[in-house]
Short mmCIF file of C-alpha atoms in Angstrom, two decimals:
data_model
loop_
_atom_site.label_atom_id
_atom_site.label_comp_id
_atom_site.label_asym_id
_atom_site.label_seq_id
_atom_site.Cartn_x
_atom_site.Cartn_y
_atom_site.Cartn_z
CA MET T 15 5.15 3.34 33.57
CA LYS T 16 4.23 6.04 36.10
CA TYR T 17 1.77 5.17 38.86
CA SER T 18 -0.37 7.48 40.98
CA LEU T 19 -1.68 6.26 44.35
CA SER T 20 -4.63 7.58 46.31
CA ILE T 21 -5.85 6.19 49.68
CA LEU T 22 -9.22 7.26 51.04
CA PHE T 23 -11.10 5.95 54.10
CA TRP T 24 -14.87 6.09 53.85
CA LEU T 25 -17.90 4.92 55.77
CA ASN T 26 -20.30 2.50 54.10
CA LYS T 27 -23.52 3.86 55.58
CA SER T 28 -25.62 1.49 53.47
CA LYS T 29 -24.35 -1.38 55.64
CA ALA T 30 -25.04 0.31 58.99
CA ASP T 31 -26.61 -1.96 61.60
CA PRO T 32 -29.64 -1.07 63.76
CA ASN T 33 -27.29 0.65 66.23
CA SER T 34 -26.01 2.99 63.44
CA LEU T 35 -22.62 1.29 63.40
CA ALA T 36 -21.23 1.30 59.84
CA PRO T 37 -18.10 -0.44 58.47
CA ILE T 38 -15.02 1.57 57.45
CA TYR T 39 -13.42 0.83 54.07
CA ALA T 40 -10.13 1.89 52.54
CA ARG T 41 -10.46 2.92 48.91
CA VAL T 42 -7.19 2.37 47.03
CA THR T 43 -6.96 4.06 43.64
CA VAL T 44 -4.08 3.42 41.23
CA ASN T 45 -4.12 5.32 37.95
CA GLY T 46 -7.84 5.91 38.22
CA LYS T 47 -8.84 2.31 39.04
CA ARG T 48 -10.29 1.53 42.46
CA ALA T 49 -10.24 -1.37 44.90
CA GLU T 50 -12.07 -1.46 48.22
CA ILE T 51 -10.46 -2.97 51.33
CA ALA T 52 -12.53 -3.77 54.42
CA THR T 53 -10.70 -2.51 57.52
CA GLY T 54 -12.77 -4.63 59.91
CA GLU T 55 -13.62 -1.54 61.96
CA LYS T 56 -17.04 -0.04 62.63
CA VAL T 57 -18.02 3.38 63.92
CA LEU T 58 -21.17 5.31 64.68
CA VAL T 59 -22.31 7.20 61.58
CA GLU T 60 -22.44 10.55 63.44
CA LYS T 61 -18.85 10.03 64.67
CA TRP T 62 -17.35 9.81 61.16
CA ASN T 63 -15.54 12.78 59.62
CA SER T 64 -15.83 12.30 55.84
CA LYS T 65 -13.47 15.21 55.09
CA THR T 66 -10.52 13.83 57.05
CA GLY T 67 -11.43 10.16 56.67
CA SER T 68 -11.17 9.60 60.43
CA VAL T 69 -13.26 9.24 63.58
CA LYS T 70 -14.23 12.37 65.53
CA GLY T 71 -13.38 12.77 69.21
CA ASN T 72 -10.58 12.07 71.71
CA LYS T 73 -11.81 8.98 73.51
CA GLU T 74 -9.49 6.01 73.83
CA GLU T 75 -11.58 3.92 71.43
CA THR T 76 -11.58 6.75 68.88
CA ARG T 77 -7.79 7.16 69.13
CA ARG T 78 -7.32 3.39 68.76
CA THR T 79 -9.43 3.31 65.56
CA ASN T 80 -7.61 6.28 64.02
CA VAL T 81 -4.21 4.75 64.83
CA LEU T 82 -5.35 1.55 63.15
CA LEU T 83 -6.41 3.48 60.04
CA ASP T 84 -2.98 5.18 59.96
CA GLN T 85 -1.32 1.76 60.17
CA ILE T 86 -3.46 0.50 57.28
CA ARG T 87 -2.50 3.56 55.23
CA ALA T 88 1.18 2.97 55.99
CA LYS T 89 0.93 -0.71 55.05
CA ILE T 90 -0.71 0.14 51.70
CA ARG T 91 2.03 2.67 50.95
CA LYS T 92 4.69 0.10 51.87
CA ILE T 93 3.17 -2.40 49.41
CA TYR T 94 2.99 0.32 46.76
CA ASN T 95 6.67 1.27 47.21
CA HIS T 96 7.70 -2.39 47.17
CA LEU T 97 5.97 -2.94 43.83
CA LEU T 98 7.61 0.17 42.41
CA GLU T 99 11.04 -1.07 43.48
CA GLU T 100 10.40 -4.48 41.89
CA GLY T 101 9.55 -2.77 38.63
CA ARG T 102 6.62 -5.09 37.95
CA PRO T 103 3.29 -3.78 36.65
CA PHE T 104 0.53 -3.57 39.23
CA SER T 105 -2.93 -2.24 39.94
CA SER T 106 -5.18 -1.39 42.86
CA ALA T 107 -6.44 -5.00 42.76
CA ILE T 108 -2.88 -6.27 43.17
CA ILE T 109 -2.33 -4.03 46.19
CA LYS T 110 -5.58 -5.25 47.74
CA SER T 111 -4.69 -8.92 47.24
CA MET T 112 -1.23 -8.39 48.77
CA PHE T 113 -2.73 -6.46 51.70
CA THR T 114 -5.23 -9.23 52.46
CA GLY T 115 -2.57 -11.94 52.17
CA LYS T 116 -3.97 -13.31 48.91
CA GLU T 117 -1.10 -12.08 46.77
CA ASP T 118 -2.03 -11.89 43.12
CA ILE T 119 -0.06 -14.33 40.97
CA SER T 120 -1.16 -12.73 37.74
CA HIS T 121 1.40 -12.84 34.97
CA SER T 122 1.99 -9.91 32.70
CA LEU T 123 2.05 -10.15 28.91
CA LEU T 124 5.59 -8.87 28.37
CA GLN T 125 6.89 -10.98 31.24
CA ILE T 126 5.76 -14.13 29.41
CA PHE T 127 6.90 -12.79 26.02
CA GLN T 128 10.40 -11.95 27.31
CA GLN T 129 10.74 -15.33 29.02
CA HIS T 130 9.73 -17.08 25.78
CA ASN T 131 12.34 -15.15 23.79
CA LYS T 132 15.00 -15.84 26.43
CA GLU T 133 14.36 -19.58 26.23
CA MET T 134 14.28 -19.45 22.43
CA LYS T 135 17.63 -17.65 22.37
CA ALA T 136 19.17 -20.46 24.40
CA GLN T 137 18.02 -22.96 21.74
CA VAL T 138 19.19 -21.10 18.63
CA GLY T 139 21.15 -23.51 16.48
CA LYS T 140 19.41 -26.47 18.12
CA GLU T 141 15.65 -26.12 18.01
CA TYR T 142 15.37 -22.68 16.43
CA ALA T 143 17.05 -20.68 13.69
CA ALA T 144 18.51 -17.23 14.38
CA GLY T 145 15.96 -15.76 11.97
CA THR T 146 13.09 -17.15 14.06
CA LEU T 147 14.45 -15.49 17.19
CA GLU T 148 14.82 -12.24 15.28
CA ARG T 149 11.16 -12.35 14.21
CA TYR T 150 9.98 -12.90 17.80
CA ALA T 151 12.27 -10.12 19.01
CA THR T 152 10.62 -7.81 16.47
CA SER T 153 7.17 -9.02 17.58
CA LEU T 154 8.04 -8.21 21.20
CA LYS T 155 9.25 -4.75 20.19
CA LEU T 156 6.02 -4.08 18.27
CA THR T 157 3.90 -5.29 21.20
CA LYS T 158 5.68 -2.82 23.49
CA GLU T 159 5.05 -0.03 20.97
CA PHE T 160 1.37 -0.97 20.75
CA LEU T 161 0.92 -0.95 24.54
CA LYS T 162 2.39 2.53 24.80
CA HIS T 163 0.42 3.82 21.82
CA GLU T 164 -2.96 2.31 22.65
CA TYR T 165 -2.96 1.79 26.43
CA LYS T 166 -0.32 4.32 27.53
CA CYS T 167 1.39 1.63 29.63
CA ASP T 168 4.56 -0.46 29.64
CA ASP T 169 2.86 -3.82 30.25
CA ILE T 170 -0.52 -5.42 30.83
CA PHE T 171 -1.78 -8.37 32.85
CA LEU T 172 -2.84 -11.47 30.96
CA HIS T 173 -6.30 -11.45 32.53
CA GLU T 174 -6.87 -8.00 31.03
CA LEU T 175 -6.52 -9.29 27.47
CA GLN T 176 -9.73 -9.32 25.48
CA TYR T 177 -10.78 -9.80 21.86
CA SER T 178 -10.65 -6.03 21.37
CA PHE T 179 -6.93 -6.10 22.22
CA ILE T 180 -6.28 -8.34 19.20
CA THR T 181 -8.35 -6.30 16.75
CA ARG T 182 -6.83 -3.03 17.93
CA TYR T 183 -3.35 -4.55 17.69
CA GLU T 184 -4.08 -5.58 14.08
CA PHE T 185 -5.35 -2.06 13.32
CA PHE T 186 -2.18 -0.58 14.87
CA LEU T 187 0.09 -2.80 12.75
CA LYS T 188 -1.72 -1.91 9.53
CA THR T 189 -2.19 1.82 10.10
CA VAL T 190 0.43 3.17 12.50
CA ARG T 191 3.17 0.74 11.44
CA GLY T 192 2.01 0.53 7.82
CA ASN T 193 2.36 -3.27 7.60
CA SER T 194 0.64 -5.20 4.83
CA HIS T 195 -2.16 -7.62 5.71
CA ASN T 196 0.12 -10.66 5.53
CA THR T 197 2.93 -9.04 7.51
CA ALA T 198 0.47 -7.99 10.25
CA SER T 199 -1.01 -11.50 10.29
CA LYS T 200 2.45 -13.06 10.74
CA TYR T 201 3.20 -10.80 13.71
CA LEU T 202 -0.17 -11.72 15.23
CA ARG T 203 0.62 -15.42 14.75
CA ASN T 204 3.82 -14.93 16.73
CA PHE T 205 1.79 -13.13 19.39
CA LYS T 206 -0.76 -15.95 19.40
CA LYS T 207 1.97 -18.42 20.39
CA ILE T 208 2.60 -16.38 23.56
CA ILE T 209 -1.11 -16.51 24.34
CA ARG T 210 -1.15 -20.31 23.84
CA ILE T 211 1.73 -20.64 26.32
CA ALA T 212 -0.26 -18.64 28.88
CA ILE T 213 -3.39 -20.78 28.36
CA VAL T 214 -1.53 -24.10 28.56
CA ASN T 215 0.12 -23.02 31.83
CA GLY T 216 -3.22 -21.97 33.30
CA TRP T 217 -2.27 -18.29 33.52
CA LEU T 218 -5.06 -17.21 31.20
CA GLU T 219 -8.57 -18.63 31.28
CA ARG T 220 -10.12 -17.09 28.17
CA ASP T 221 -8.47 -17.07 24.76
CA PRO T 222 -8.72 -13.55 23.25
CA PHE T 223 -8.04 -15.13 19.83
CA LEU T 224 -11.11 -17.39 20.10
CA ALA T 225 -13.25 -15.41 17.64
CA TYR T 226 -10.33 -14.06 15.61
CA LYS T 227 -9.18 -15.56 12.32
CA CYS T 228 -5.54 -15.05 11.39
CA THR T 229 -5.64 -15.54 7.62
CA LEU T 230 -3.05 -14.85 4.96
CA LYS T 231 -3.98 -13.44 1.57
CA GLU T 232 -2.65 -15.31 -1.42
CA VAL T 233 0.20 -13.37 -2.98
CA LYS T 234 1.56 -13.50 -6.49
CA ARG T 235 4.77 -15.53 -6.56
CA ASP T 236 6.95 -14.44 -9.43
CA PHE T 237 9.02 -17.13 -11.10
CA LEU T 238 10.97 -17.35 -14.33
CA THR T 239 9.83 -19.27 -17.36
CA GLN T 240 12.33 -21.61 -18.98
CA GLU T 241 12.89 -19.04 -21.73
CA GLU T 242 13.62 -16.28 -19.21
CA LEU T 243 15.87 -18.58 -17.21
CA ASP T 244 17.87 -19.44 -20.35
CA ARG T 245 18.06 -15.75 -21.25
CA ILE T 246 19.78 -14.89 -17.97
CA LYS T 247 21.97 -17.99 -18.12
CA GLU T 248 23.27 -17.23 -21.61
CA LYS T 249 23.57 -13.45 -21.29
CA LEU T 250 27.08 -12.00 -21.58
CA PHE T 251 27.36 -9.44 -18.79
CA PRO T 252 29.98 -6.68 -19.03
CA THR T 253 30.86 -6.55 -15.31
CA GLU T 254 32.25 -9.19 -12.98
CA ARG T 255 29.77 -8.36 -10.21
CA LEU T 256 26.76 -9.13 -12.43
CA LYS T 257 28.38 -12.37 -13.58
CA LEU T 258 28.85 -13.51 -9.98
CA VAL T 259 25.31 -12.56 -8.98
CA ARG T 260 23.95 -14.33 -12.06
CA ASP T 261 25.87 -17.53 -11.19
CA VAL T 262 24.65 -17.63 -7.59
CA PHE T 263 21.09 -16.90 -8.72
CA ILE T 264 21.10 -19.59 -11.43
CA PHE T 265 22.59 -22.09 -8.99
CA CYS T 266 19.62 -21.53 -6.68
CA CYS T 267 17.18 -21.76 -9.60
CA TYR T 268 18.41 -25.33 -10.06
CA THR T 269 18.74 -26.29 -6.37
CA GLY T 270 15.90 -24.39 -4.67
CA LEU T 271 18.17 -22.98 -1.97
CA ALA T 272 17.11 -19.81 -0.16
CA TYR T 273 19.61 -17.00 0.43
CA ALA T 274 20.45 -18.04 4.01
CA ASP T 275 21.13 -21.62 2.88
CA VAL T 276 23.37 -20.85 -0.09
CA HIS T 277 25.22 -18.26 1.98
CA LYS T 278 26.35 -20.91 4.47
CA LEU T 279 26.84 -23.71 1.93
CA LYS T 280 30.18 -25.53 2.28
CA PRO T 281 31.96 -28.04 0.02
CA THR T 282 31.31 -30.70 2.69
CA ASP T 283 27.57 -30.27 2.03
CA ILE T 284 28.06 -31.75 -1.43
CA SER T 285 28.79 -35.46 -1.92
CA ARG T 286 27.69 -38.46 -3.92
CA GLY T 287 24.25 -39.90 -3.22
CA ILE T 288 22.86 -43.43 -3.45
CA ASP T 289 22.77 -43.15 -7.25
CA GLY T 290 26.47 -42.30 -7.48
CA GLU T 291 25.68 -38.75 -8.63
CA PHE T 292 26.50 -35.54 -6.79
CA TRP T 293 23.88 -34.38 -4.31
CA LEU T 294 23.51 -31.36 -2.10
CA PHE T 295 22.95 -32.42 1.52
CA ALA T 296 22.04 -29.41 3.63
CA GLU T 297 19.82 -28.36 6.50
CA ARG T 298 17.52 -25.41 5.98
CA ARG T 299 18.48 -22.57 8.28
CA LYS T 300 14.87 -21.40 8.55
CA THR T 301 13.22 -24.69 9.53
CA GLY T 302 16.08 -27.02 10.44
CA VAL T 303 14.64 -29.58 7.98
CA SER T 304 17.01 -31.51 5.71
CA SER T 305 17.09 -30.42 2.08
CA ASN T 306 18.67 -33.10 -0.13
CA VAL T 307 18.85 -32.19 -3.81
CA PRO T 308 20.40 -34.10 -6.72
CA LEU T 309 22.55 -31.57 -8.59
CA LEU T 310 21.47 -30.85 -12.16
CA PRO T 311 24.08 -30.05 -14.86
CA PRO T 312 23.63 -26.22 -14.70
CA ALA T 313 24.29 -26.28 -10.94
CA LEU T 314 27.32 -28.57 -11.39
CA GLU T 315 28.73 -26.27 -14.07
CA ILE T 316 28.56 -23.29 -11.71
CA LEU T 317 30.27 -25.25 -8.92
CA GLU T 318 33.04 -26.27 -11.28
CA LYS T 319 33.39 -22.67 -12.46
CA HIS T 320 33.92 -21.43 -8.89
CA LYS T 321 35.89 -24.36 -7.43
CA ASP T 322 38.90 -22.10 -6.80
CA TYR T 323 36.74 -19.91 -4.55
CA ALA T 324 36.05 -22.86 -2.25
CA ILE T 325 39.80 -23.48 -2.00
CA ALA T 326 40.50 -19.80 -1.34
CA THR T 327 38.04 -19.77 1.58
CA ASN T 328 39.57 -22.94 3.10
CA GLY T 329 36.40 -24.90 2.47
CA GLU T 330 34.15 -22.43 4.30
CA LYS T 331 32.21 -21.28 1.23
CA VAL T 332 31.13 -22.80 -2.07
CA LEU T 333 30.07 -19.65 -3.91
CA PRO T 334 30.87 -15.92 -3.62
CA VAL T 335 27.59 -14.83 -2.02
CA ILE T 336 27.30 -11.11 -1.21
CA THR T 337 24.65 -9.51 1.02
CA ASN T 338 21.01 -10.19 0.21
CA GLN T 339 20.35 -6.46 -0.16
CA LYS T 340 23.07 -6.06 -2.80
CA LEU T 341 22.00 -9.26 -4.55
CA ASN T 342 18.46 -7.96 -4.97
CA ALA T 343 19.72 -4.60 -6.21
CA TYR T 344 21.92 -6.28 -8.85
CA LEU T 345 19.14 -8.70 -9.83
CA LYS T 346 16.96 -5.73 -10.69
CA GLU T 347 19.75 -4.57 -12.97
CA ILE T 348 20.01 -8.07 -14.49
CA ALA T 349 16.26 -8.13 -15.15
CA ASP T 350 16.50 -4.78 -16.98
CA VAL T 351 19.48 -5.90 -19.08
CA CYS T 352 17.74 -9.17 -19.99
CA GLY T 353 14.41 -7.50 -20.78
CA ILE T 354 12.52 -9.38 -18.06
CA ASN T 355 9.51 -7.40 -16.88
CA LYS T 356 9.21 -9.03 -13.45
CA LYS T 357 10.19 -8.03 -9.94
CA LEU T 358 13.29 -10.18 -9.73
CA THR T 359 14.47 -10.93 -6.18
CA PHE T 360 16.75 -13.64 -4.93
CA HIS T 361 13.76 -15.62 -3.64
CA THR T 362 12.49 -15.79 -7.22
CA ALA T 363 15.15 -18.48 -7.73
CA ARG T 364 13.49 -20.73 -5.17
CA HIS T 365 10.08 -20.17 -6.76
CA THR T 366 11.56 -20.94 -10.18
CA PHE T 367 13.03 -24.22 -8.96
CA ALA T 368 9.68 -25.26 -7.47
CA THR T 369 7.65 -24.38 -10.56
CA THR T 370 9.56 -24.19 -13.86
CA VAL T 371 12.39 -26.61 -13.06
CA THR T 372 10.54 -29.34 -11.11
CA LEU T 373 6.72 -29.35 -10.96
CA THR T 374 6.26 -28.22 -14.55
CA ASN T 375 8.50 -31.05 -15.68
CA GLY T 376 6.50 -33.69 -13.83
CA VAL T 377 8.53 -34.08 -10.64
CA PRO T 378 6.08 -35.37 -7.94
CA MET T 379 5.05 -32.85 -5.32
CA GLU T 380 6.34 -35.06 -2.51
CA SER T 381 9.83 -35.01 -4.05
CA VAL T 382 9.72 -31.24 -4.57
CA SER T 383 8.59 -30.75 -0.98
CA SER T 384 11.51 -32.84 0.25
CA MET T 385 14.06 -30.96 -1.85
CA LEU T 386 12.71 -27.59 -0.71
CA GLY T 387 12.96 -28.69 2.91
CA HIS T 388 9.30 -27.97 3.63
CA LYS T 389 7.89 -29.24 6.91
CA ASN T 390 4.56 -30.17 5.35
CA LEU T 391 3.10 -30.70 1.91
CA ARG T 392 0.64 -27.81 2.23
CA THR T 393 3.47 -25.33 1.79
CA THR T 394 4.50 -26.97 -1.48
CA GLN T 395 0.91 -27.09 -2.76
CA ILE T 396 1.04 -23.32 -3.17
CA TYR T 397 3.49 -23.83 -6.03
CA ALA T 398 1.28 -26.53 -7.55
CA LYS T 399 -1.56 -23.99 -7.73
CA VAL T 400 0.75 -21.55 -9.49
CA VAL T 401 1.67 -24.22 -12.07
CA GLU T 402 -2.00 -25.14 -12.62
CA LYS T 403 -2.88 -21.48 -13.16
CA LYS T 404 -0.04 -21.11 -15.66
CA VAL T 405 -1.17 -24.26 -17.52
CA SER T 406 -4.72 -22.89 -17.61
CA GLU T 407 -3.54 -19.56 -19.03
CA ASP T 408 -1.38 -21.29 -21.64
CA MET T 409 -4.28 -23.52 -22.72
CA LYS T 410 -6.60 -20.53 -23.05
CA MET T 411 -4.09 -18.91 -25.36
CA LEU T 412 -3.84 -22.14 -27.33
CA LYS T 413 -7.63 -22.38 -27.65
CA GLY T 414 -7.71 -18.81 -28.89
CA LYS T 415 -5.25 -19.65 -31.65
CA LEU T 416 -6.64 -23.04 -32.68
CA TYR T 417 -10.34 -22.41 -32.20
CA PRO T 418 -11.01 -18.67 -32.49
CA GLN T 419 -14.58 -19.33 -33.64
CA VAL T 420 -15.38 -20.97 -30.27
CA ASN T 421 -14.40 -17.79 -28.47
CA ILE T 422 -16.48 -15.65 -30.86
CA LYS T 423 -19.48 -17.93 -30.45
CA LYS T 424 -19.15 -17.78 -26.66
CA MET T 425 -18.94 -14.00 -26.66
CA THR T 426 -22.00 -13.58 -28.90
CA SER T 427 -24.17 -16.17 -27.10
#
């Protein structure tokens, strides 16, 4: 950020004493914002030259006062140059506090954000997943963009943050960046963590998020019905690439694994459980929570089908998983071939496991939550709502078939 400095000495005539002696102040202006510094000097009102910002005359006392003012000006410029060399953001208030010996210990927003990300990076693979760090890195990048767009600056002090900063940031994400409501809310939640760190450490007194509600809108979660799942499973695809994508996708429909988890899955992650059957023992890359899943026959069949692949990769991989981008592109093709009119993505497999494969078939929510590797039950309850809605829709259709007269009576009443 570029800074402009202006130093002006002026006489505060309103504070003149009965002898017409008035105090001299130094007005420091940085990028249009002022701070007044008391010089401790007084001069007769008629002796002050407002154009030059100095005392008129050649007497010894006059020369001494003007020399002192020059020294003050030089000290202010020295502080200004020092701050520029340090590369830290500053203001006229910061210069004043450093001049008076009460150096400002204000922390800047990006300073805290960058430190947070640095510490998070050091804990990737231990406390945090690489994907989490990536999201916070993106949040930091967007915050920098917002500061330049909205405030025309490279950083901002924590004490300058207000409620309006949050609302304008949200507006920026939705309009300039074109993010959806939920995406913008997730970035703001990341930003809110930085604010909480500042508050807990005593660097920020007022929470700018105090009156702000960071809510997520409920989104439609596509999942496959059992009939659709069977259709994909039994379809004879003409190309090898679609067969491989179908196998990986079906495997995740019956295990609930996300892309990142199946991508890193090794043969050592599969062993016999307490019931003597084969289980999948893995740790979710996203949350670090254990995801232990008894393997159902369709999943076991796919593992058996690709057992040579595990050998070929020296036990590093279980299934031939390509990039997520290519998977989603091929799944769209699979949906078209199978006549499935849904937006089929790889994450649909996880939704299908939670709904069609488990909850719909009476598996308790606590068990489903454990297999999905959720940190809390609230996350799993989203799927329960989806199942309840589907049951409601199915029952309405059934009522329409069995009791059409009830519907007619209701419509005419």
